[in-house]
CSV table of C-alpha atoms in Angstrom, one decimal:
chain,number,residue,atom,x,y,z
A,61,UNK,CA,58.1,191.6,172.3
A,62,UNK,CA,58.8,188.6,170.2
A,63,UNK,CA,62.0,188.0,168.0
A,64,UNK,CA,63.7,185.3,166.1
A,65,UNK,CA,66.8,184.3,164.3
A,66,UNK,CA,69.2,181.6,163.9
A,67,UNK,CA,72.5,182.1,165.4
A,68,UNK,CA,76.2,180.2,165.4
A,69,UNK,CA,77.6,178.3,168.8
A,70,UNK,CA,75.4,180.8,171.2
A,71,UNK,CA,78.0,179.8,174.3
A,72,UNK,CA,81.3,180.1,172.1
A,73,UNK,CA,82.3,176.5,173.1
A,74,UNK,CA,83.3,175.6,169.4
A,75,UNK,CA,87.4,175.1,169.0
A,76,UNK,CA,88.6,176.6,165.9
A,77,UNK,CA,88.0,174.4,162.7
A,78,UNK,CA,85.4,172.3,164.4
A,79,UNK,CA,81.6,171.8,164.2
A,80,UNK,CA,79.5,173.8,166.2
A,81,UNK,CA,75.6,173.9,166.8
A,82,UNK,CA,72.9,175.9,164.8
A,83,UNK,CA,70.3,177.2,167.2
A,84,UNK,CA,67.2,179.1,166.7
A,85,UNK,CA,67.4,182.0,169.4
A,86,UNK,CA,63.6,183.1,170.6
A,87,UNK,CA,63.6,185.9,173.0
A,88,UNK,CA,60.9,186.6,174.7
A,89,UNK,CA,60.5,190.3,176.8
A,90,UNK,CA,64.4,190.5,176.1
A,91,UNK,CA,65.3,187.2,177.8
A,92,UNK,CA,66.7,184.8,175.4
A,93,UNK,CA,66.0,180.6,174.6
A,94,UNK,CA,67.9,178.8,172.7
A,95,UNK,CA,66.2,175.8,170.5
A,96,UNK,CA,68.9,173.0,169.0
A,97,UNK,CA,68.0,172.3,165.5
A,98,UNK,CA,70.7,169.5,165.2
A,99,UNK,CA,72.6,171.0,162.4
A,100,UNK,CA,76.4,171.0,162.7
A,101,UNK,CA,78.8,173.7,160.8
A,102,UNK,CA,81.7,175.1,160.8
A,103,UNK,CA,82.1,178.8,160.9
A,104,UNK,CA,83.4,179.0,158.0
A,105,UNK,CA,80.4,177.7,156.8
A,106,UNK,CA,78.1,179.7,158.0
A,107,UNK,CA,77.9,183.5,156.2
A,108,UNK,CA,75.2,185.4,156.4
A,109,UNK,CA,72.4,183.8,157.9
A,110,UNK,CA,72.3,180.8,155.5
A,111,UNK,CA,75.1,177.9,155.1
A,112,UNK,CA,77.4,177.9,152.2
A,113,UNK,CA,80.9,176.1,151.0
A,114,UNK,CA,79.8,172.3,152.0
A,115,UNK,CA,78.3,169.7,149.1
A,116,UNK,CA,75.3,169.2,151.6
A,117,UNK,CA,74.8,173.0,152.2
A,118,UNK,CA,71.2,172.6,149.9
A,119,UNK,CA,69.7,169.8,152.0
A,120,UNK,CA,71.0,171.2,155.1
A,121,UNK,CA,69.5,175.0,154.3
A,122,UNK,CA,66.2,173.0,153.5
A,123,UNK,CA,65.9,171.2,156.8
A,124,UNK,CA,67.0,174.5,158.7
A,125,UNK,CA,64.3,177.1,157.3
A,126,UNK,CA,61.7,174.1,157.7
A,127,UNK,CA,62.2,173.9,161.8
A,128,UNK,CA,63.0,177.6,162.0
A,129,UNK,CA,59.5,178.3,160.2
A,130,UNK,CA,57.6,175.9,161.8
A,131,UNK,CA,58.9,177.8,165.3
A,132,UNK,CA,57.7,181.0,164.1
A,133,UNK,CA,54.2,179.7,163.3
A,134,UNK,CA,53.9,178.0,166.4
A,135,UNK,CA,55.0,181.2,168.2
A,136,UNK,CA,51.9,183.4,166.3
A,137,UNK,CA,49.4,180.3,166.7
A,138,UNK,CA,50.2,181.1,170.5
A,139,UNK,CA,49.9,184.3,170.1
A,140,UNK,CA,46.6,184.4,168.5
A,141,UNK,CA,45.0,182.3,171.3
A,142,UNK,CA,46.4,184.1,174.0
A,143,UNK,CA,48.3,181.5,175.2
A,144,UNK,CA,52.0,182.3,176.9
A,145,UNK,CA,54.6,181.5,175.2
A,146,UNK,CA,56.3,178.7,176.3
A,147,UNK,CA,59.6,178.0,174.3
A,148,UNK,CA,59.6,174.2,175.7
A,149,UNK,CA,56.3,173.4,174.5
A,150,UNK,CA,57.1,175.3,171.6
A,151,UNK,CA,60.1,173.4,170.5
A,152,UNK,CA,58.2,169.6,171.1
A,153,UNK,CA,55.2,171.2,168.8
A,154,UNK,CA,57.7,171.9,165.9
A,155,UNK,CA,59.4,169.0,166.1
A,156,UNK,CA,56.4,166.5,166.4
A,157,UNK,CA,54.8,168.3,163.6
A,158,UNK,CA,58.1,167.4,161.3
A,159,UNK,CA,57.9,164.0,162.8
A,160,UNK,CA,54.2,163.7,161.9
A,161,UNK,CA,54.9,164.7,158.0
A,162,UNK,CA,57.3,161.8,157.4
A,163,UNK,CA,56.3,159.3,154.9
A,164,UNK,CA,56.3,156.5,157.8
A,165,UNK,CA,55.6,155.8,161.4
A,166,UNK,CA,58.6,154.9,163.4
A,167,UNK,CA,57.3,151.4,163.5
A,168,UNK,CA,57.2,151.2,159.7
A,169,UNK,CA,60.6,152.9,159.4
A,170,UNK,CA,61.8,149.8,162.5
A,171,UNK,CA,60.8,147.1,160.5
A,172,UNK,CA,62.6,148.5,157.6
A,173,UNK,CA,65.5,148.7,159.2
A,174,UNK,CA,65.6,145.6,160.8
A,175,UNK,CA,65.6,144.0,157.2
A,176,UNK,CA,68.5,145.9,156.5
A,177,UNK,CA,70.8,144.6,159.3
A,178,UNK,CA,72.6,141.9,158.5
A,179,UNK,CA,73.1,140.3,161.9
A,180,UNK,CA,73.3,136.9,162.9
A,181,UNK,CA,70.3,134.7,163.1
A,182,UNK,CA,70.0,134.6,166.8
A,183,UNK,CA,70.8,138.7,167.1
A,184,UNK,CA,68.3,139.0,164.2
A,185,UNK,CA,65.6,136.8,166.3
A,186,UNK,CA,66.3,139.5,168.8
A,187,UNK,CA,65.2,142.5,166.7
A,188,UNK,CA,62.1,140.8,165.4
A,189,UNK,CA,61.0,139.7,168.6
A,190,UNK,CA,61.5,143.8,170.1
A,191,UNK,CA,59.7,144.4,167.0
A,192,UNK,CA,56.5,142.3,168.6
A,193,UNK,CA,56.7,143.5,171.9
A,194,UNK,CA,56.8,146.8,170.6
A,195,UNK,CA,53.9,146.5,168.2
A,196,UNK,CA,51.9,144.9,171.5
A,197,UNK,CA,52.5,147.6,173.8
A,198,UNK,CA,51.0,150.3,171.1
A,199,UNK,CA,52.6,153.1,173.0
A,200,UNK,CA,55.4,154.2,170.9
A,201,UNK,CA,54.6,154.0,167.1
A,202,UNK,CA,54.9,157.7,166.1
A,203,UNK,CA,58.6,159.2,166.3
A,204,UNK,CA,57.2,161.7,168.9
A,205,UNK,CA,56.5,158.8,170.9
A,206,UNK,CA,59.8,158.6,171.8
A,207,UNK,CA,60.1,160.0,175.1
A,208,UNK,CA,61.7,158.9,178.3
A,209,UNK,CA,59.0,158.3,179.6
A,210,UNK,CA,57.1,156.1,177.0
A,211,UNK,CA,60.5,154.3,177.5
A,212,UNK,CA,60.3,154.0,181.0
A,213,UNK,CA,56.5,152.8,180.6
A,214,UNK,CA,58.0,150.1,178.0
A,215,UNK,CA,60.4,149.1,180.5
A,216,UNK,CA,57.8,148.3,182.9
A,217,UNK,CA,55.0,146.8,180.2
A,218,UNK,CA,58.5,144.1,179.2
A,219,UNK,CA,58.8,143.3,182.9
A,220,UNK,CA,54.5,141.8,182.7
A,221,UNK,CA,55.1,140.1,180.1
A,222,UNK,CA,55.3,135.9,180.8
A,223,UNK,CA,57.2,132.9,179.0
A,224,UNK,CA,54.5,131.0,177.2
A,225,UNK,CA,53.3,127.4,179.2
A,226,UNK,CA,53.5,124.3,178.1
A,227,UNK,CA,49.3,122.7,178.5
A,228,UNK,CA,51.0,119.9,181.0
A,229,UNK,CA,51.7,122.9,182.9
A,230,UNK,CA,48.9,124.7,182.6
A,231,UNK,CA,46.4,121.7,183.5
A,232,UNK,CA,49.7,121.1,186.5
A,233,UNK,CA,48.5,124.9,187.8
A,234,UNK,CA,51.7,125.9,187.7
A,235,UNK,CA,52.2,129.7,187.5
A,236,UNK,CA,53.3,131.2,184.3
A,237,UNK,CA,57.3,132.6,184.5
A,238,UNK,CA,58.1,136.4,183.5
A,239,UNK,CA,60.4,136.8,180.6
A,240,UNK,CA,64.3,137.2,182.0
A,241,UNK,CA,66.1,140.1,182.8
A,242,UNK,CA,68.3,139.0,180.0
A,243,UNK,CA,65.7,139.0,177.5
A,244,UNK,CA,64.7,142.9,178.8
A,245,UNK,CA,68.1,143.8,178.4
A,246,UNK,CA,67.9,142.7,174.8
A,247,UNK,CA,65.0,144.7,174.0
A,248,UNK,CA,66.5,147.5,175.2
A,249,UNK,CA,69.5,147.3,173.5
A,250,UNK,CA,68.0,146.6,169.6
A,251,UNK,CA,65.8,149.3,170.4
A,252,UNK,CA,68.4,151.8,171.3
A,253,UNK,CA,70.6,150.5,168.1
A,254,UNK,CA,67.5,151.4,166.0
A,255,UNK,CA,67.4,154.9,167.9
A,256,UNK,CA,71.0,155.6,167.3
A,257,UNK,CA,70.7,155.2,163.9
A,258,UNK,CA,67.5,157.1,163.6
A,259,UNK,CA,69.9,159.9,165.0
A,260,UNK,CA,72.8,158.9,162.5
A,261,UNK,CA,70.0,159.6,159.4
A,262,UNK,CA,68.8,162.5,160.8
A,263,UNK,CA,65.2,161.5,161.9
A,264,UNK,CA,65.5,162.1,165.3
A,265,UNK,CA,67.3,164.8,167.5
A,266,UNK,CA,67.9,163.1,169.9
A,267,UNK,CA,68.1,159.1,171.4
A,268,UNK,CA,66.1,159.4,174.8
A,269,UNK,CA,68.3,155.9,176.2
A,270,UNK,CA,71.4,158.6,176.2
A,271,UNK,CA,69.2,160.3,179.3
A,272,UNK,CA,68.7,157.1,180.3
A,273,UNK,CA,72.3,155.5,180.6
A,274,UNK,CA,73.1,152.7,183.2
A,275,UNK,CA,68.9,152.4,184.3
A,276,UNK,CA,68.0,149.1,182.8
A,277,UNK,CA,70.4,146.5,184.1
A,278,UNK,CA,71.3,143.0,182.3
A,279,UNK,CA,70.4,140.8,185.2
A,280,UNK,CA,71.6,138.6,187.3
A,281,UNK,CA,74.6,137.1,185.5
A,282,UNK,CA,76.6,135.7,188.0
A,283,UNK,CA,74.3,132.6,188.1
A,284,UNK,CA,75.8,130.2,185.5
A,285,UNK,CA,74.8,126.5,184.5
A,286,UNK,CA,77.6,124.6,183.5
A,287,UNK,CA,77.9,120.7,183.8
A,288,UNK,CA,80.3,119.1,186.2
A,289,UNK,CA,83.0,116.7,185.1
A,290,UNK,CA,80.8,113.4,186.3
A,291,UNK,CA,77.6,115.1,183.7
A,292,UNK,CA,79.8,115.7,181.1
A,293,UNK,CA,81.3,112.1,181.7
A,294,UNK,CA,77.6,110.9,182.2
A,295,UNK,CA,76.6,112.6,178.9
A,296,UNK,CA,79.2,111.3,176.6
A,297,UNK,CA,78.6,107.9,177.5
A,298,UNK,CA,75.2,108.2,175.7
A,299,UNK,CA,75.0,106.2,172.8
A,300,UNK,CA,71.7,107.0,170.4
A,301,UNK,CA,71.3,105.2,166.5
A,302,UNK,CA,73.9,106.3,164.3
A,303,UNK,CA,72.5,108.5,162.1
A,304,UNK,CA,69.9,109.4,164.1
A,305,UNK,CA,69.6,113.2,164.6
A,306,UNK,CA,70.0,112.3,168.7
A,307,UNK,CA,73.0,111.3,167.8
A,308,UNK,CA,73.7,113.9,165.5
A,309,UNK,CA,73.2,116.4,168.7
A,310,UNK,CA,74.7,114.4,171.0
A,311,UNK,CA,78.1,114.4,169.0
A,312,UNK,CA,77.2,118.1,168.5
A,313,UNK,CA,76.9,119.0,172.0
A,314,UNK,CA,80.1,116.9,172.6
A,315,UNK,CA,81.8,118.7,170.1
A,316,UNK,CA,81.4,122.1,171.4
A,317,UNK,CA,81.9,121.0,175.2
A,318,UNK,CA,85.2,120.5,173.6
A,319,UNK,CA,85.8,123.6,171.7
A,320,UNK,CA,83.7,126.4,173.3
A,321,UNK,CA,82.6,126.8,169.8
A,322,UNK,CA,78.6,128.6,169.7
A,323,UNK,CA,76.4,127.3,167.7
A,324,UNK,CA,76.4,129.5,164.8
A,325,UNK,CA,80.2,129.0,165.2
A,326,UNK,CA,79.8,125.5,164.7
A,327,UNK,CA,77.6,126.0,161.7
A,328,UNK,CA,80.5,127.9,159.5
A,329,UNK,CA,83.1,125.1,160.7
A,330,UNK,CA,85.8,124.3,158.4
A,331,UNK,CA,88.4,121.6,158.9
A,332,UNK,CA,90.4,123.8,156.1
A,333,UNK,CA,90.9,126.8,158.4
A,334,UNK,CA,92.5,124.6,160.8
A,335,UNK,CA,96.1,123.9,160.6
A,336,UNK,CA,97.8,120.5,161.4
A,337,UNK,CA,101.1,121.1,163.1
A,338,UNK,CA,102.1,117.1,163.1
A,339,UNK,CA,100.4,117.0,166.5
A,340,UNK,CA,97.4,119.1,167.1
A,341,UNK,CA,94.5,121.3,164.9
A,342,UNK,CA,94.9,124.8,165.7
A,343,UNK,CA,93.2,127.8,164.4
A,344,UNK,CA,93.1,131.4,164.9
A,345,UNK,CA,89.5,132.4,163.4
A,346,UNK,CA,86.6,135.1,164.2
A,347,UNK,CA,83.4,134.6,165.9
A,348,UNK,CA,80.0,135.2,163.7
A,349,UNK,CA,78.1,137.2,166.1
A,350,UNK,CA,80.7,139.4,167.3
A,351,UNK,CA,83.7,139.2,164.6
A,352,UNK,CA,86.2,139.3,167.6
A,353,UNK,CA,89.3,136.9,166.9
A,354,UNK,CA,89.1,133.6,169.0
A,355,UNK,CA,92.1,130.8,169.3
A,356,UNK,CA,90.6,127.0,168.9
A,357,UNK,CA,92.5,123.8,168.5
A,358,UNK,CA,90.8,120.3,169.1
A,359,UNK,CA,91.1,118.3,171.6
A,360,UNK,CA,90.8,114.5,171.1
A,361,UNK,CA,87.0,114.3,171.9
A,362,UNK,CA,86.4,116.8,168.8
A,363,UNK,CA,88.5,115.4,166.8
A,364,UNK,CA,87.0,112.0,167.6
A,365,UNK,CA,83.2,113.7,166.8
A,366,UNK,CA,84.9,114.7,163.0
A,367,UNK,CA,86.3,111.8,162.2
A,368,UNK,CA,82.6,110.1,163.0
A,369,UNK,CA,81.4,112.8,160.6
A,370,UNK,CA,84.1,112.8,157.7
A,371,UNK,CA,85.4,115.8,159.0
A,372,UNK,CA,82.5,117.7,158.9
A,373,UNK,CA,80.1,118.9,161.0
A,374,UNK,CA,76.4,117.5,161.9
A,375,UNK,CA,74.3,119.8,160.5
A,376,UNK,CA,71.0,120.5,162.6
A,377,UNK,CA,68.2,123.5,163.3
A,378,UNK,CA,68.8,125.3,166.4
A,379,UNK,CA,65.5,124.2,167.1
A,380,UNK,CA,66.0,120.7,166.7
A,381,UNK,CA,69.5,120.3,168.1
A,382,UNK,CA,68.0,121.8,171.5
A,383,UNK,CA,65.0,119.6,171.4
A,384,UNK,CA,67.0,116.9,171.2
A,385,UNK,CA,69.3,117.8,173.8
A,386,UNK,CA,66.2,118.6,176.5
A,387,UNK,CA,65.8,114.4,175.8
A,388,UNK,CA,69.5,113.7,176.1
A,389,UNK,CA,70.0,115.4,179.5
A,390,UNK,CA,67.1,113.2,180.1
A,391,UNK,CA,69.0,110.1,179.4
A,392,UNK,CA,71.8,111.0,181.2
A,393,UNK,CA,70.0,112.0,184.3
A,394,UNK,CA,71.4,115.3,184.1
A,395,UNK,CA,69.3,118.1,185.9
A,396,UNK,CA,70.4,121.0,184.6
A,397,UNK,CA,68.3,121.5,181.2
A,398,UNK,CA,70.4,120.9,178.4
A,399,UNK,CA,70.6,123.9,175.0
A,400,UNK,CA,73.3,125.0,172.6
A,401,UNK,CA,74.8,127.9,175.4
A,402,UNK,CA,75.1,125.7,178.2
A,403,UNK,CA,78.5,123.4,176.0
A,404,UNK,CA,80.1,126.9,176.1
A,405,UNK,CA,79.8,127.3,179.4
A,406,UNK,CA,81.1,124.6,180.0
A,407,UNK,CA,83.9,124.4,178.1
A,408,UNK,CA,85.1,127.5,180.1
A,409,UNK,CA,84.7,126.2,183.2
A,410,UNK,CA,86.3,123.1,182.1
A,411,UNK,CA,89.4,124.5,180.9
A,412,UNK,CA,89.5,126.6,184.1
A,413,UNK,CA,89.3,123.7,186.5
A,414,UNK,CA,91.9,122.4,184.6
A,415,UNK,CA,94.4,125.0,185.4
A,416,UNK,CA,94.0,127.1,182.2
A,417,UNK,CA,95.1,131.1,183.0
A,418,UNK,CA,91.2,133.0,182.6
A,419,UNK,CA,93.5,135.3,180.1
A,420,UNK,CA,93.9,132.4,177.8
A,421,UNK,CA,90.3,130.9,178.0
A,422,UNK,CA,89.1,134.4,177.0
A,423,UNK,CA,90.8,134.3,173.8
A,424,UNK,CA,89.8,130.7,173.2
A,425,UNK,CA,86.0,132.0,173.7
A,426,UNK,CA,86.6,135.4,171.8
A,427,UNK,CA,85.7,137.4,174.4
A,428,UNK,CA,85.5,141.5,173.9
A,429,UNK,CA,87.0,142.0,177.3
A,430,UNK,CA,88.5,139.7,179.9
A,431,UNK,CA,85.7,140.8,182.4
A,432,UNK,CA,83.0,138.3,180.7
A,433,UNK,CA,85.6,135.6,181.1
A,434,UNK,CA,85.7,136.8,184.9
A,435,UNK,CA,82.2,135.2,185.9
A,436,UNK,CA,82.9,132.0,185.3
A,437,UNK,CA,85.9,132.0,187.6
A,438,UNK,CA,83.7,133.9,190.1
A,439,UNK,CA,80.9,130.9,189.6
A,440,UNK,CA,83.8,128.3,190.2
A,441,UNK,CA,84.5,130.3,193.7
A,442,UNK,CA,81.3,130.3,194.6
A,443,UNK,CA,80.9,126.1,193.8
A,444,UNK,CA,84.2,126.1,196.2
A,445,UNK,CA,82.3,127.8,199.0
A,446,UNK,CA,79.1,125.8,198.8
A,447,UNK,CA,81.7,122.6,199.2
A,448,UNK,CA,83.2,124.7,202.7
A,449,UNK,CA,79.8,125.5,203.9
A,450,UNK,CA,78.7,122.0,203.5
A,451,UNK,CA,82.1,120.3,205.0
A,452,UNK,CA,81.3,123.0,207.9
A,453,UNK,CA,77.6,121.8,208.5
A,454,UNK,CA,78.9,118.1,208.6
A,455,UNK,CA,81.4,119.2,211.2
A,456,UNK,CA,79.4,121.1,213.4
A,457,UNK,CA,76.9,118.5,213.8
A,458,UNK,CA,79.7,116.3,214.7
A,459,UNK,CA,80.7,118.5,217.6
């Protein structure tokens, strides 16, 4: 024997006042399962069998007898081909078949989404570039896709995928590079953003990463490049045409080694948020990307790069000022490569060397938490002990 109804917090876990869980109850030979439909009330608002005495009570009674029907005609569809019932398979065949009557796939509904975030232009780079990895795997594009293990398979399909070559590279033989953990991470994390908002409007039940918390790592990100005081020395002394857009990147870079600014930081600068206390430009502003509060003043190699500009800012692409850079480093005879990031590094190992407290330097970069300020002290320990083991080489050949 077969039954079915929809019952009210089944566990009685639900404090007084609060939300607690609609569930369809199907009980099978007398032994009950219990099938979330996602719907939250109070039990006040729940009299019955319907829900009353909330302004969303219509929409939410709508969405209710759709699931709890669609369970009931999966149960006789079993019934008439003899299968057994299995409540599990039951519940995924209810919910795909609501997922399968929305007006778009979960690809189309991505993309619209996307152009509703309002992001900056590197995090937005981000979500288009998930979006193409996505689309190219062709695994997940209908909502009941979305399983942990399509996101497991997506996981291992990011990890193939390989940085594009250069031809001098690929007539040189050289083997193409996988993308960086880094960049994985990133997919992961726009895609479960989009997720958690498809949970937030109600178009899915459930966001499969929450199963999945802690698997996919960042990376490696104790390895940081930063430039030493004799690169930055050997950078500044560049000297491209005036006007030039070199020398438009080189100030650029110079001005940020000198403020920990990022580039889209830079971008928004204003001399008229900066206040001049008779000695020094200080400012206490918010980052773009993250809208966390930061402290800058400018030191005299910043303020030297305004006063070059009329107090103003050189104004380049992302794409060209890196370009431009990778041809700079060049010049210099620097070997680390050279992009917008690495003056930000920099500027926080700089200051560190030079006996700021890591507290302070993580205000100055607008840090969420003092723990991403932590790496760069842990990278200047590690510089410390390459110096010992080499001293300790030198010596022991001595001996």
């Amino acid at each position: 024997m077969i039954t079915t109804a929809i019952v009210w917090d089944h566990r009685g876990r639900t404090k007084a006042g609060c939300e607690g869980p609609l569930e369809v109850r199907v009980t099978v030979d007398r032994k009950p399962y219990y099938i979330n439909t996602g719907i939250k009330v109070r039990k006040t608002e729940w009299k019955a069998g319907t829900i009353v005495n909330r302004p969303d009570a219509d929409s939410l009674r709508t969405r209710l007898n759709i699931l709890y029907h669609k369970i009931e005609s999966e149960i006789n569809a079993a019934i008439e081909d003899g299968r057994i019932i299995d409540v599990a398979d039951i519940k995924r065949r209810a919910w795909m078949l609501i997922a399968d009557e929305s007006s778009t796939s979960f690809l189309e509904w991505c993309r619209d989404q996307i152009d509703q975030l309002t992001h900056s232009g590197g995090t937005m780079q981000h979500y288009q570039t998930m979006l193409t990895r996505l689309n190219d795997f062709d695994t997940i594009r209908r909502w009941q896709d979305l399983t942990v293990e399509n996101i497991y398979k997506w996981d291992a399909y990011l990890h193939k995928i390989t940085k594009p070559q250069s031809d001098a590279d690929i007539k040189a033989g050289k083997p193409a590079e996988p993308i960086s953990d880094g960049s994985i991470y990133n997919y992961h994390k726009c895609l479960k953003a989009l997720l958690n908002r498809a949970v937030l409007f109600d178009r899915l039940q459930q966001n499969p990463y929450d199963r999945l918390k802690g698997k996919f790592k960042r990376g490696d990100r104790e390895r940081i490049d930063f430039l030493t005081d004799e690169e930055m020395k050997a950078f500044e002394s560049l000297h491209p045409v005036a006007g030039s857009k070199m020398a438009m990147a080189r100030d650029l870079f110079v001005f940020q080694l000198y403020t920990g600014l990022s580039y889209s930081d830079t971008q928004t600068f204003d001399i008229g948020d900066y206040k001049w206390d008779g000695k020094v430009w200080q400012h206490v502003g918010e980052r773009i990307k993250t809208g966390v509060p930061y402290v800058s003043q400018l030191l005299p190699p910043a303020v030297k790069v305004l006063e070059r500009y009329d107090w103003k800012i050189p104004r380049l692409s992302n794409a060209d000022y890196n370009r431009h850079l990778k041809s700079l480093g060049a010049m210099a005879e620097i070997a680390t490569p050279l992009h917008s990031h690495l003056a930000r590094h920099t500027f926080a190992t700089y200051m560190l060397r030079n006996g700021a407290k890591i507290e302070n330097v993580s205000r100055m970069l607008g840090h969420t938490n003092i723990t991403q300020t932590q790496r760069y002290a842990k990278v200047l320990a590690a510089s410390v002990h390459e110096d010992f083991d080499r001293v300790a080489e030198k010596l022991a050949k001595s001996d």
